[in-house]
Each structure stands twice: as C-alpha cells, then as structure tokens.
Amino acid sequence: NAGVTQTPKFRVLKTGQSMTLLCAQDMNHEYMYWYRQDPGMGLRLIHYSVGEGTTAKGEVPDGYNVSRLKKQNFLLGLESAAPSQTSVYFCASSSIQGSFYEQYFGPGTRLTVT
Amino acid sequence: AQSVSQHNHHVILSEAASLELGCNYSYGGTVNLFWYVQYPGQHLQLLLKYFSGDPLVKGIKGFEAEFIKSKFSFNLRKPSVQWSDTAEYFCAVDTGGFKTIFGAGTRLFVKA
C-alpha cells in the first residue's frame, strides 16, 4: 500500500498562473480532505469530499476548487495563484469504517507563489 | 467559534527529560481527540487518539495523553524523551461533521 500520495512535491508559480495538485489514495477511503499548513496556524481545512462526485467547503475555501471524479483521487485547483497561497498543502483521507475520524496524510506539496 | 490551543509553540528539552505538551479546546459537546506528529521532512502521522472510555490513552513510542473533560484538556506526555522525538506535535479535535480542528502545533527539539 502506498497510502496517500501527492503530486507534485514542490512547485513554484508566478502570480496569476494556475495549477492542479493531485492526491491519490489506495485504501478505498470514502472521505478525502485538502489542508493548508502555515507557520503558527496549524492545518486549516480547504475543501473535503465525502464520496465520489461530492465536495464541500472547509474553513478556507476561497481561491481553490476541487473535484472528486474517482473515489481514489481528489484534485485541488488554483485558478489564479496569489502570494497568499504560498503554503504547504496536505491531502488526507479517512474511512467510514472503524476509526472514522482518524485521518491518513500524504507527504505534502510545498507551493511558492511569487 | 471552536478552537484548539496549544500552550507552547517551541519546547527545547535534553534527552531523558520529561515532556508535557498542553492542549485545550473550546467546544461543549462530545469530541474525539487526537495527537499527530510530524517528523522533519515527513508527513503527519497519528500518535494517539481518544474516542471514549479510559481517559488515559497510550500511543506509539511511549507517548500518552490524558483527557480531562472538566478542563477541556488533552495533554500529551512522555516520561523520558529521546533525540528522535524531535518533531512538531499537533493536537486535533473532531467535533463531528468533518470538522477536525488542529492546533497551531508545538515544535519540540530534543538535545542529544
């Protein structure tokens, strides 16, 4: 099992450029999440998904869009990147079975917007 | 608004010292509580969790945490830290409805 993987690991964008971050999980988890981690602020939820074809806003959704076309994949898009979106982005997944609230995290994507 | 407070942002200890990291949350209902750890260059991984039952929970690598409902606290402890415990530690509270709130994190540095 690879667990949760994220692509790419690092990216530098210029203001106004767009990009998509890919998250994939091979644990057949129903729920998936995108967080951003900023110094001194912990992790903040951007968007989440409770199943294929469904998404919902988290705490800081502005400037981001997401899609969950397949159960195993959760994409995070930045349509017009801004310097305020410089951050480390983590994807996570969790299962409806067992320890429902325990989340499994990916390795993160470090994004710099100049 | 619901929140999670971690009292110390940076902690420096010598090896073999005891560790206690504070975590308080603001929510009056039922909660599920977690401590996650992020070792340098790695992703977050679960250290321990509390859902119900015995308020003293034991996790991996000798860590334990105690849930004190009356104090809205879930402090993390370890009797004797090692250099390999150098990491950032996050307290997290789940109040249901996909709302897991993370604290700001505590960076622990253990001197060899």
Coordinates of C-alpha atoms in Angstrom, one line a residue:
Chain A
N1 CA 0.0 0.0 0.0
A2 CA 1.3 3.4 -0.9
G3 CA -1.2 5.1 1.3
V4 CA -1.8 8.7 0.4
T5 CA 0.4 10.2 -2.3
Q6 CA 0.6 13.7 -3.6
T7 CA 1.8 15.2 -6.9
P8 CA 3.9 17.3 -7.2
K9 CA 6.1 17.6 -4.1
F10 CA 7.3 21.1 -4.9
R11 CA 6.1 23.8 -7.2
V12 CA 6.8 27.5 -7.9
L13 CA 4.2 29.6 -9.6
K14 CA 4.0 33.2 -10.7
T15 CA 1.0 35.3 -9.6
G16 CA -1.9 34.6 -11.8
Q17 CA -0.8 31.2 -13.0
S18 CA -3.0 28.1 -12.5
M19 CA -2.1 24.6 -11.3
T20 CA -3.7 21.4 -10.1
L21 CA -2.5 19.3 -7.2
L22 CA -3.3 15.6 -7.3
C23 CA -4.0 13.4 -4.3
A24 CA -4.4 9.7 -4.6
Q25 CA -5.2 7.1 -2.0
D26 CA -5.2 3.3 -2.3
M27 CA -7.0 2.5 0.9
N28 CA -10.5 2.7 -0.5
H29 CA -11.4 5.5 1.8
E30 CA -14.6 7.3 1.4
Y31 CA -13.5 10.7 2.7
M32 CA -10.8 12.9 1.5
Y33 CA -9.5 16.3 2.6
W34 CA -7.3 19.1 1.5
Y35 CA -5.5 21.2 4.1
R36 CA -3.0 24.0 4.0
Q37 CA -0.3 24.4 6.7
D38 CA 1.1 27.7 7.5
P39 CA 3.6 28.6 10.3
G40 CA 1.9 29.2 13.6
M41 CA -1.5 28.3 12.3
G42 CA -1.6 24.5 12.2
L43 CA -3.6 22.9 9.5
R44 CA -6.7 24.5 8.0
L45 CA -9.3 22.7 6.0
I46 CA -9.7 24.0 2.5
H47 CA -12.2 21.5 1.0
Y48 CA -13.3 18.0 1.7
S49 CA -15.2 15.2 0.0
V50 CA -17.5 12.5 1.5
G51 CA -17.6 10.4 -1.7
E52 CA -17.1 10.3 -5.4
G53 CA -18.7 13.2 -7.1
T54 CA -19.3 15.2 -4.0
T55 CA -17.3 18.1 -2.5
A56 CA -17.8 20.7 0.2
K57 CA -16.1 23.8 1.5
G58 CA -14.0 23.8 4.6
E59 CA -12.6 26.7 6.6
V60 CA -10.6 28.5 3.9
P61 CA -12.0 27.6 0.5
D62 CA -11.6 30.9 -1.3
G63 CA -9.3 30.8 -4.3
Y64 CA -9.4 27.0 -4.6
N65 CA -11.6 24.5 -6.4
V66 CA -11.7 20.7 -6.0
S67 CA -13.0 17.7 -7.9
R68 CA -13.5 14.1 -6.9
L69 CA -14.3 12.3 -10.2
K70 CA -12.9 9.0 -8.9
K71 CA -13.1 7.6 -5.4
Q72 CA -9.3 7.3 -5.1
N73 CA -8.4 10.8 -6.4
F74 CA -9.0 14.3 -5.0
L75 CA -7.8 17.2 -7.1
L76 CA -7.1 20.7 -5.7
G77 CA -7.0 23.5 -8.3
L78 CA -5.7 27.1 -8.1
E79 CA -7.2 29.1 -11.0
S80 CA -5.2 32.3 -10.4
A81 CA -2.5 31.8 -7.9
A82 CA -1.7 34.6 -5.3
P83 CA 1.2 35.0 -3.0
S84 CA -1.1 34.4 -0.1
Q85 CA -1.5 30.8 -1.3
T86 CA 2.2 30.1 -0.6
S87 CA 1.9 27.2 1.8
V88 CA 2.4 23.5 2.3
Y89 CA -0.7 21.6 1.1
F90 CA -1.6 18.3 2.7
C91 CA -4.1 15.8 1.4
A92 CA -5.7 13.3 3.8
S93 CA -8.2 10.5 3.7
S94 CA -10.3 8.6 6.2
S95 CA -12.7 5.7 6.2
I96 CA -16.3 5.4 7.2
Q97 CA -15.4 2.1 8.8
G98 CA -13.6 1.6 12.1
S99 CA -11.8 4.7 13.3
F100 CA -13.9 7.0 11.2
Y101 CA -12.2 10.2 12.3
E102 CA -8.6 9.0 12.0
Q103 CA -7.0 10.7 9.0
Y104 CA -4.1 9.5 6.9
F105 CA -2.0 12.2 5.5
G106 CA 0.1 12.5 2.3
P107 CA 3.6 13.8 2.2
G108 CA 2.6 17.3 1.3
T109 CA 3.2 19.7 -1.6
R110 CA 5.2 22.8 -1.0
L111 CA 3.9 25.6 -3.2
T112 CA 5.5 29.0 -3.6
V113 CA 3.8 31.8 -5.4
T114 CA 6.0 34.7 -6.4
Chain B
A1 CA -16.0 29.6 17.5
Q2 CA -14.4 26.2 18.1
S3 CA -10.7 26.4 18.6
V4 CA -7.7 24.4 19.8
S5 CA -5.0 26.0 21.8
Q6 CA -1.5 24.5 22.2
H7 CA 0.3 26.4 25.0
N8 CA 3.8 26.2 23.8
H9 CA 5.0 26.9 20.3
H10 CA 8.6 25.8 20.9
V11 CA 9.9 23.5 23.5
I12 CA 13.6 22.5 24.0
L13 CA 14.5 19.6 26.2
S14 CA 17.5 17.5 26.9
E15 CA 17.4 13.8 26.4
A16 CA 15.8 11.8 29.2
A17 CA 13.8 14.9 30.4
S18 CA 10.1 14.5 30.8
L19 CA 7.7 16.1 28.4
E20 CA 4.2 17.5 28.7
L21 CA 2.6 19.5 25.9
G22 CA -0.6 21.3 26.7
C23 CA -3.8 21.2 24.6
N24 CA -7.1 22.9 25.4
Y25 CA -10.1 23.1 23.2
S26 CA -13.3 25.1 23.2
Y27 CA -16.3 23.0 22.5
G28 CA -19.0 21.9 24.8
G29 CA -20.2 18.7 23.1
T30 CA -18.8 15.3 22.5
V31 CA -15.4 15.3 21.0
N32 CA -12.8 12.9 19.6
L33 CA -9.3 13.9 20.4
F34 CA -6.0 13.3 18.6
W35 CA -2.3 14.0 18.7
Y36 CA -0.5 13.9 15.4
V37 CA 3.3 14.1 15.0
Q38 CA 5.3 15.4 12.0
Y39 CA 8.9 14.4 12.0
P40 CA 11.3 16.6 9.9
G41 CA 10.6 16.2 6.3
Q42 CA 7.8 13.7 6.8
H43 CA 4.0 13.8 6.7
L44 CA 1.7 13.9 9.7
Q45 CA 1.1 10.6 11.4
L46 CA -1.2 9.7 14.2
L47 CA 0.4 9.4 17.7
L48 CA -2.7 8.6 19.7
K49 CA -6.4 9.1 19.9
Y50 CA -9.3 9.3 22.3
F51 CA -12.8 8.4 21.4
S52 CA -14.3 7.2 24.7
G53 CA -13.6 5.1 27.8
D54 CA -10.4 5.3 29.8
P55 CA -9.3 9.0 29.7
L56 CA -5.7 8.0 29.8
V57 CA -4.7 6.8 26.4
K58 CA -1.4 5.3 25.3
G59 CA 0.1 5.8 21.9
I60 CA 3.1 4.8 20.0
K61 CA 6.7 5.4 21.0
G62 CA 5.9 5.7 24.7
F63 CA 3.6 8.7 24.4
E64 CA 0.4 9.0 26.4
A65 CA -2.3 11.6 26.8
E66 CA -5.0 12.3 29.4
F67 CA -8.4 13.7 28.6
I68 CA -9.8 15.9 31.4
K69 CA -13.3 16.7 30.4
S70 CA -13.8 19.3 33.1
K71 CA -10.8 21.2 31.9
F72 CA -11.4 20.7 28.2
S73 CA -7.8 19.5 28.0
F74 CA -5.9 16.7 26.3
N75 CA -2.3 17.0 27.3
L76 CA 0.5 14.9 25.8
R77 CA 3.1 13.3 28.0
K78 CA 6.3 11.2 27.7
P79 CA 8.4 10.3 30.8
S80 CA 11.7 10.4 29.0
V81 CA 12.3 12.0 25.6
Q82 CA 14.8 10.9 23.0
W83 CA 16.6 12.8 20.3
S84 CA 14.4 11.0 17.8
D85 CA 11.3 12.7 19.3
T86 CA 12.3 16.0 17.7
A87 CA 9.3 16.9 15.7
E88 CA 6.2 19.1 15.5
Y89 CA 3.2 17.9 17.5
F90 CA -0.3 18.8 16.7
C91 CA -3.4 18.4 18.9
A92 CA -6.6 18.0 16.9
V93 CA -10.2 17.9 18.0
D94 CA -13.1 16.4 16.0
T95 CA -16.5 17.7 16.8
G96 CA -18.3 15.8 14.1
G97 CA -19.5 16.8 10.7
F98 CA -16.0 16.6 9.2
K99 CA -14.8 19.4 11.4
T100 CA -11.4 18.4 12.7
I101 CA -9.7 21.5 14.2
F102 CA -6.0 21.5 14.5
G103 CA -3.9 23.4 17.0
A104 CA -1.1 25.6 15.8
G105 CA 1.5 23.0 16.7
T106 CA 4.4 22.7 19.1
R107 CA 7.9 22.3 17.8
L108 CA 9.9 20.1 20.1
F109 CA 13.7 20.0 19.9
V110 CA 15.5 17.4 22.0
K111 CA 19.2 18.0 22.6
A112 CA 21.4 14.9 22.5

